[in-house]
């Protein structure tokens, strides 16, 4: 967390395996819309100003790119950069849950071993695509168990069907990161920054796919 005059800067990395809905959740949060297919060939950081509990926050949301791309940051770099983490899996894809589990363990490990204190790391574990519960491969209880073992907050959501819940989840992680974050030094951050204009280009620049 970095404080610039009255603005508090919060950096949140949205992590998870390919196709779990990272971009869909971010786009839902930023634009209210669910976009079936999102064109993105590079990692990027979205910025949003938010007022929470009367305090102004400059949120930076990092959306990684699953494809190989130029200047791609490593997972370790992403973890060192962020104040908070939204780790996503797809409830209809067990392998994505195993990846999320590995990511959560890595965050805990790196934050324990590094300069950040363990209490600084704010992790939200999110089972996305709740609308696909007829194809469910990961029980809600499994997600809850992993979250409580690793001291994460747990959510099951659907980027396709939920808006308020998605906004609440992102608002809560900003609030928690702002209360719990202690690291004030500038850390190396993943390359790539994206404006709302670029986001809109991506949103409208690709054919939609029905879900
Ligand atoms: N049914 C359903 N489909 C979803 C949901 N969220 C995302 N999807 C679909 O899942 C696919 C992948 O979504 P993305 O947002 O591109 O996933 P991602 O994690 O950003 O993917 P990468 O950038 O490739 O890592 C797309 O076809 C989305 O339409 C959801 O809540 N429900």
mmCIF file of C-alpha atoms and ligand atoms in Angstrom:
data_model
loop_
_atom_site.group_PDB
_atom_site.id
_atom_site.type_symbol
_atom_site.label_atom_id
_atom_site.label_comp_id
_atom_site.label_asym_id
_atom_site.label_seq_id
_atom_site.Cartn_x
_atom_site.Cartn_y
_atom_site.Cartn_z
ATOM 1 C CA UNK A 1 0.000 0.000 0.000
ATOM 2 C CA UNK A 2 1.335 3.465 -0.867
ATOM 3 C CA UNK A 3 -0.169 6.705 0.432
ATOM 4 C CA UNK A 4 -0.033 9.758 -1.879
ATOM 5 C CA UNK A 5 -1.481 12.727 0.017
ATOM 6 C CA UNK A 6 -5.000 11.527 0.801
ATOM 7 C CA UNK A 7 -5.055 8.816 -1.875
ATOM 8 C CA UNK A 8 -4.237 5.275 -0.886
ATOM 9 C CA UNK A 9 -2.748 3.136 -3.630
ATOM 10 C CA UNK A 10 -3.787 -0.507 -3.548
ATOM 11 C CA UNK A 11 -2.383 -3.121 -5.906
ATOM 12 C CA UNK A 12 -4.414 -6.266 -6.454
ATOM 13 C CA UNK A 13 -3.308 -9.184 -8.646
ATOM 14 C CA UNK A 14 -6.010 -11.397 -10.154
ATOM 15 C CA UNK A 15 -4.469 -14.840 -10.572
ATOM 16 C CA UNK A 16 -5.555 -18.305 -11.697
ATOM 17 C CA UNK A 17 -5.175 -20.711 -14.559
ATOM 18 C CA UNK A 18 -6.159 -20.064 -18.157
ATOM 19 C CA UNK A 19 -9.830 -19.526 -18.870
ATOM 20 C CA UNK A 20 -11.124 -19.369 -15.283
ATOM 21 C CA UNK A 21 -12.675 -15.953 -15.922
ATOM 22 C CA UNK A 22 -10.074 -13.491 -14.599
ATOM 23 C CA UNK A 23 -10.747 -10.941 -17.338
ATOM 24 C CA UNK A 24 -14.502 -11.584 -17.207
ATOM 25 C CA UNK A 25 -14.595 -10.751 -13.472
ATOM 26 C CA UNK A 26 -12.408 -7.651 -13.893
ATOM 27 C CA UNK A 27 -14.444 -6.396 -16.850
ATOM 28 C CA UNK A 28 -17.683 -7.063 -14.959
ATOM 29 C CA UNK A 29 -16.371 -5.013 -12.041
ATOM 30 C CA UNK A 30 -15.111 -2.123 -14.187
ATOM 31 C CA UNK A 31 -17.846 -1.896 -16.815
ATOM 32 C CA UNK A 32 -20.855 -3.744 -15.248
ATOM 33 C CA UNK A 33 -20.963 -5.906 -18.368
ATOM 34 C CA UNK A 34 -20.296 -9.581 -18.889
ATOM 35 C CA UNK A 35 -18.228 -10.060 -22.012
ATOM 36 C CA UNK A 36 -18.309 -13.609 -23.344
ATOM 37 C CA UNK A 37 -15.005 -13.356 -25.163
ATOM 38 C CA UNK A 38 -12.325 -10.875 -24.255
ATOM 39 C CA UNK A 39 -9.369 -10.058 -26.546
ATOM 40 C CA UNK A 40 -6.161 -9.708 -24.630
ATOM 41 C CA UNK A 41 -2.716 -10.719 -25.768
ATOM 42 C CA UNK A 42 -0.740 -8.951 -23.078
ATOM 43 C CA UNK A 43 -0.750 -8.643 -19.344
ATOM 44 C CA UNK A 44 -2.114 -5.353 -18.125
ATOM 45 C CA UNK A 45 -2.963 -3.157 -15.186
ATOM 46 C CA UNK A 46 -6.333 -1.449 -14.938
ATOM 47 C CA UNK A 47 -6.769 1.607 -12.741
ATOM 48 C CA UNK A 48 -9.850 2.682 -10.857
ATOM 49 C CA UNK A 49 -10.493 5.337 -8.236
ATOM 50 C CA UNK A 50 -12.792 4.231 -5.461
ATOM 51 C CA UNK A 51 -14.125 5.767 -2.297
ATOM 52 C CA UNK A 52 -14.482 3.248 0.512
ATOM 53 C CA UNK A 53 -15.463 4.208 4.070
ATOM 54 C CA UNK A 54 -14.884 7.849 3.109
ATOM 55 C CA UNK A 55 -11.288 7.158 2.070
ATOM 56 C CA UNK A 56 -10.086 7.577 -1.501
ATOM 57 C CA UNK A 57 -8.315 4.630 -3.069
ATOM 58 C CA UNK A 58 -6.363 4.367 -6.305
ATOM 59 C CA UNK A 59 -6.820 0.737 -7.240
ATOM 60 C CA UNK A 60 -4.462 -1.004 -9.642
ATOM 61 C CA UNK A 61 -5.799 -4.350 -10.867
ATOM 62 C CA UNK A 62 -3.340 -6.665 -12.525
ATOM 63 C CA UNK A 63 -4.694 -9.066 -15.152
ATOM 64 C CA UNK A 64 -2.045 -11.556 -16.314
ATOM 65 C CA UNK A 65 -1.899 -13.003 -19.789
ATOM 66 C CA UNK A 66 -1.969 -16.793 -20.011
ATOM 67 C CA UNK A 67 -0.330 -16.790 -23.452
ATOM 68 C CA UNK A 68 3.421 -16.286 -23.854
ATOM 69 C CA UNK A 69 3.916 -12.559 -24.466
ATOM 70 C CA UNK A 70 6.717 -10.028 -24.540
ATOM 71 C CA UNK A 71 8.020 -8.853 -21.163
ATOM 72 C CA UNK A 72 5.749 -11.271 -19.342
ATOM 73 C CA UNK A 73 6.290 -11.135 -15.604
ATOM 74 C CA UNK A 74 6.732 -14.264 -13.525
ATOM 75 C CA UNK A 75 4.263 -15.404 -10.901
ATOM 76 C CA UNK A 76 6.850 -14.575 -8.233
ATOM 77 C CA UNK A 77 7.125 -10.986 -9.526
ATOM 78 C CA UNK A 78 3.352 -10.657 -9.577
ATOM 79 C CA UNK A 79 3.156 -11.885 -5.985
ATOM 80 C CA UNK A 80 5.867 -9.475 -4.789
ATOM 81 C CA UNK A 81 4.162 -6.578 -6.558
ATOM 82 C CA UNK A 82 0.690 -6.940 -5.081
ATOM 83 C CA UNK A 83 -0.883 -5.915 -1.775
ATOM 84 C CA UNK A 84 -3.834 -8.249 -2.279
ATOM 85 C CA UNK A 85 -4.732 -11.284 -4.363
ATOM 86 C CA UNK A 86 -7.880 -12.595 -5.961
ATOM 87 C CA UNK A 87 -7.097 -16.224 -6.768
ATOM 88 C CA UNK A 88 -9.695 -17.675 -9.113
ATOM 89 C CA UNK A 89 -10.673 -21.178 -10.132
ATOM 90 C CA UNK A 90 -13.525 -22.494 -12.251
ATOM 91 C CA UNK A 91 -15.918 -24.669 -10.226
ATOM 92 C CA UNK A 92 -16.428 -26.853 -13.314
ATOM 93 C CA UNK A 93 -12.691 -27.529 -13.730
ATOM 94 C CA UNK A 94 -10.876 -29.457 -11.012
ATOM 95 C CA UNK A 95 -7.420 -28.790 -12.443
ATOM 96 C CA UNK A 96 -8.007 -25.042 -12.073
ATOM 97 C CA UNK A 97 -8.750 -25.626 -8.382
ATOM 98 C CA UNK A 98 -5.425 -27.442 -7.976
ATOM 99 C CA UNK A 99 -3.669 -24.513 -9.659
ATOM 100 C CA UNK A 100 -5.437 -22.045 -7.366
ATOM 101 C CA UNK A 101 -4.354 -24.125 -4.369
ATOM 102 C CA UNK A 102 -0.717 -24.054 -5.541
ATOM 103 C CA UNK A 103 -0.892 -20.270 -6.084
ATOM 104 C CA UNK A 104 -2.352 -19.650 -2.612
ATOM 105 C CA UNK A 105 0.394 -21.780 -1.023
ATOM 106 C CA UNK A 106 3.060 -19.928 -3.026
ATOM 107 C CA UNK A 107 1.726 -16.533 -1.920
ATOM 108 C CA UNK A 108 1.810 -17.636 1.721
ATOM 109 C CA UNK A 109 5.316 -19.046 1.292
ATOM 110 C CA UNK A 110 6.746 -15.971 -0.448
ATOM 111 C CA UNK A 111 5.153 -13.526 1.936
ATOM 112 C CA UNK A 112 6.412 -15.460 4.950
ATOM 113 C CA UNK A 113 9.940 -15.651 3.566
ATOM 114 C CA UNK A 114 10.121 -12.158 2.128
ATOM 115 C CA UNK A 115 10.094 -8.668 3.531
ATOM 116 C CA UNK A 116 6.340 -8.619 3.878
ATOM 117 C CA UNK A 117 4.813 -9.940 7.044
ATOM 118 C CA UNK A 118 2.319 -12.735 6.674
ATOM 119 C CA UNK A 119 -0.495 -10.555 7.953
ATOM 120 C CA UNK A 120 0.126 -8.203 5.040
ATOM 121 C CA UNK A 121 -1.080 -10.638 2.443
ATOM 122 C CA UNK A 122 -4.778 -10.463 1.734
ATOM 123 C CA UNK A 123 -6.005 -13.393 -0.309
ATOM 124 C CA UNK A 124 -9.504 -13.964 -1.631
ATOM 125 C CA UNK A 125 -10.190 -17.405 -3.087
ATOM 126 C CA UNK A 126 -12.949 -17.240 -5.705
ATOM 127 C CA UNK A 127 -14.763 -20.160 -7.340
ATOM 128 C CA UNK A 128 -16.073 -18.606 -10.574
ATOM 129 C CA UNK A 129 -18.711 -19.865 -13.058
ATOM 130 C CA UNK A 130 -21.214 -20.706 -10.345
ATOM 131 C CA UNK A 131 -23.877 -20.693 -13.076
ATOM 132 C CA UNK A 132 -22.267 -23.928 -14.350
ATOM 133 C CA UNK A 133 -23.126 -25.813 -11.138
ATOM 134 C CA UNK A 134 -24.662 -28.646 -13.206
ATOM 135 C CA UNK A 135 -21.071 -29.297 -14.408
ATOM 136 C CA UNK A 136 -19.527 -28.789 -11.004
ATOM 137 C CA UNK A 137 -16.229 -30.602 -10.315
ATOM 138 C CA UNK A 138 -15.286 -28.730 -7.142
ATOM 139 C CA UNK A 139 -17.671 -28.777 -4.181
ATOM 140 C CA UNK A 140 -18.283 -25.534 -2.391
ATOM 141 C CA UNK A 141 -17.057 -27.233 0.831
ATOM 142 C CA UNK A 142 -13.663 -27.976 -0.768
ATOM 143 C CA UNK A 143 -13.223 -24.333 -1.632
ATOM 144 C CA UNK A 144 -14.267 -23.283 1.867
ATOM 145 C CA UNK A 145 -11.870 -25.810 3.420
ATOM 146 C CA UNK A 146 -8.892 -24.586 1.383
ATOM 147 C CA UNK A 147 -9.790 -20.991 2.203
ATOM 148 C CA UNK A 148 -9.974 -21.619 5.932
ATOM 149 C CA UNK A 149 -6.713 -23.657 5.914
ATOM 150 C CA UNK A 150 -4.904 -20.820 4.152
ATOM 151 C CA UNK A 151 -6.677 -17.956 5.958
ATOM 152 C CA UNK A 152 -8.362 -16.674 2.806
ATOM 153 C CA UNK A 153 -11.805 -15.198 2.313
ATOM 154 C CA UNK A 154 -13.938 -17.465 0.166
ATOM 155 C CA UNK A 155 -16.495 -16.615 -2.543
ATOM 156 C CA UNK A 156 -18.394 -18.508 -5.170
ATOM 157 C CA UNK A 157 -19.429 -16.177 -7.966
ATOM 158 C CA UNK A 158 -20.504 -16.020 -11.538
ATOM 159 C CA UNK A 159 -19.057 -13.281 -13.708
ATOM 160 C CA UNK A 160 -21.817 -14.191 -16.154
ATOM 161 C CA UNK A 161 -24.716 -13.727 -13.727
ATOM 162 C CA UNK A 162 -23.578 -11.619 -10.789
ATOM 163 C CA UNK A 163 -22.748 -7.947 -10.707
ATOM 164 C CA UNK A 164 -23.336 -6.689 -7.152
ATOM 165 C CA UNK A 165 -21.534 -9.690 -5.670
ATOM 166 C CA UNK A 166 -18.512 -9.087 -7.911
ATOM 167 C CA UNK A 167 -18.388 -5.412 -6.928
ATOM 168 C CA UNK A 168 -18.699 -6.323 -3.240
ATOM 169 C CA UNK A 169 -15.870 -8.813 -3.512
ATOM 170 C CA UNK A 170 -13.483 -6.325 -5.169
ATOM 171 C CA UNK A 171 -14.503 -3.534 -2.779
ATOM 172 C CA UNK A 172 -13.850 -5.786 0.188
ATOM 173 C CA UNK A 173 -10.388 -6.782 -0.939
ATOM 174 C CA UNK A 174 -9.490 -3.115 -1.453
ATOM 175 C CA UNK A 175 -10.759 -2.313 2.040
ATOM 176 C CA UNK A 176 -8.886 -5.266 3.593
ATOM 177 C CA UNK A 177 -5.666 -4.532 1.726
ATOM 178 C CA UNK A 178 -5.895 -0.905 2.761
ATOM 179 C CA UNK A 179 -6.379 -1.818 6.428
ATOM 180 C CA UNK A 180 -3.862 -4.652 6.543
ATOM 181 C CA UNK A 181 -1.172 -3.493 4.128
ATOM 182 C CA UNK A 182 2.032 -2.255 5.669
ATOM 183 C CA UNK A 183 4.483 -2.356 2.756
ATOM 184 C CA UNK A 184 5.089 1.203 1.616
ATOM 185 C CA UNK A 185 8.214 0.752 -0.467
ATOM 186 C CA UNK A 186 7.877 0.825 -4.253
ATOM 187 C CA UNK A 187 8.186 -2.690 -5.590
ATOM 188 C CA UNK A 188 8.905 -3.739 -9.136
ATOM 189 C CA UNK A 189 5.598 -4.168 -10.839
ATOM 190 C CA UNK A 190 4.563 -6.205 -13.820
ATOM 191 C CA UNK A 191 4.892 -4.321 -17.098
ATOM 192 C CA UNK A 192 1.903 -3.064 -19.034
ATOM 193 C CA UNK A 193 -0.711 -0.565 -18.077
ATOM 194 C CA UNK A 194 -4.101 -0.129 -19.602
ATOM 195 C CA UNK A 195 -6.521 2.739 -19.743
ATOM 196 C CA UNK A 196 -10.292 2.447 -19.853
ATOM 197 C CA UNK A 197 -10.114 3.300 -23.588
ATOM 198 C CA UNK A 198 -7.915 0.286 -24.234
ATOM 199 C CA UNK A 199 -10.203 -1.861 -22.124
ATOM 200 C CA UNK A 200 -13.186 -0.759 -24.190
ATOM 201 C CA UNK A 201 -11.238 -1.563 -27.368
ATOM 202 C CA UNK A 202 -10.593 -5.048 -26.103
ATOM 203 C CA UNK A 203 -14.179 -5.493 -25.062
ATOM 204 C CA UNK A 204 -15.576 -4.470 -28.421
ATOM 205 C CA UNK A 205 -12.681 -5.611 -30.551
ATOM 206 C CA UNK A 206 -13.459 -9.289 -30.422
ATOM 207 C CA UNK A 207 -16.418 -11.370 -31.475
ATOM 208 C CA UNK A 208 -18.692 -12.232 -28.579
ATOM 209 C CA UNK A 209 -19.234 -15.845 -27.764
ATOM 210 C CA UNK A 210 -22.426 -16.958 -26.092
ATOM 211 C CA UNK A 211 -21.967 -18.859 -22.865
HETATM 212 N N1 LIG B 1 -20.548 -19.776 -17.879
HETATM 213 C C1 LIG B 1 -19.621 -18.891 -17.521
HETATM 214 N N2 LIG B 1 -18.589 -18.624 -18.340
HETATM 215 C C2 LIG B 1 -17.686 -17.710 -17.915
HETATM 216 C C3 LIG B 1 -17.769 -17.041 -16.674
HETATM 217 N N3 LIG B 1 -16.710 -16.221 -16.553
HETATM 218 C C4 LIG B 1 -15.997 -16.371 -17.678
HETATM 219 N N4 LIG B 1 -16.574 -17.264 -18.505
HETATM 220 C C5 LIG B 1 -16.095 -17.725 -19.822
HETATM 221 O O1 LIG B 1 -14.854 -18.371 -19.642
HETATM 222 C C6 LIG B 1 -13.994 -18.117 -20.753
HETATM 223 C C7 LIG B 1 -12.682 -17.539 -20.258
HETATM 224 O O2 LIG B 1 -12.937 -16.266 -19.644
HETATM 225 P P1 LIG B 1 -11.774 -15.194 -19.490
HETATM 226 O O3 LIG B 1 -12.313 -14.062 -18.715
HETATM 227 O O4 LIG B 1 -11.139 -14.907 -20.810
HETATM 228 O O5 LIG B 1 -10.767 -16.056 -18.602
HETATM 229 P P2 LIG B 1 -9.266 -15.662 -18.206
HETATM 230 O O6 LIG B 1 -9.011 -16.331 -16.911
HETATM 231 O O7 LIG B 1 -9.058 -14.189 -18.243
HETATM 232 O O8 LIG B 1 -8.480 -16.364 -19.385
HETATM 233 P P3 LIG B 1 -6.944 -16.114 -19.842
HETATM 234 O O9 LIG B 1 -6.757 -14.631 -20.065
HETATM 235 O O10 LIG B 1 -6.822 -16.932 -21.099
HETATM 236 O O11 LIG B 1 -6.118 -16.645 -18.735
HETATM 237 C C8 LIG B 1 -14.753 -17.168 -21.681
HETATM 238 O O12 LIG B 1 -15.345 -17.937 -22.704
HETATM 239 C C9 LIG B 1 -15.818 -16.571 -20.779
HETATM 240 O O13 LIG B 1 -16.987 -16.248 -21.485
HETATM 241 C C10 LIG B 1 -18.892 -17.338 -15.829
HETATM 242 O O14 LIG B 1 -19.067 -16.833 -14.718
HETATM 243 N N5 LIG B 1 -19.763 -18.288 -16.302
#
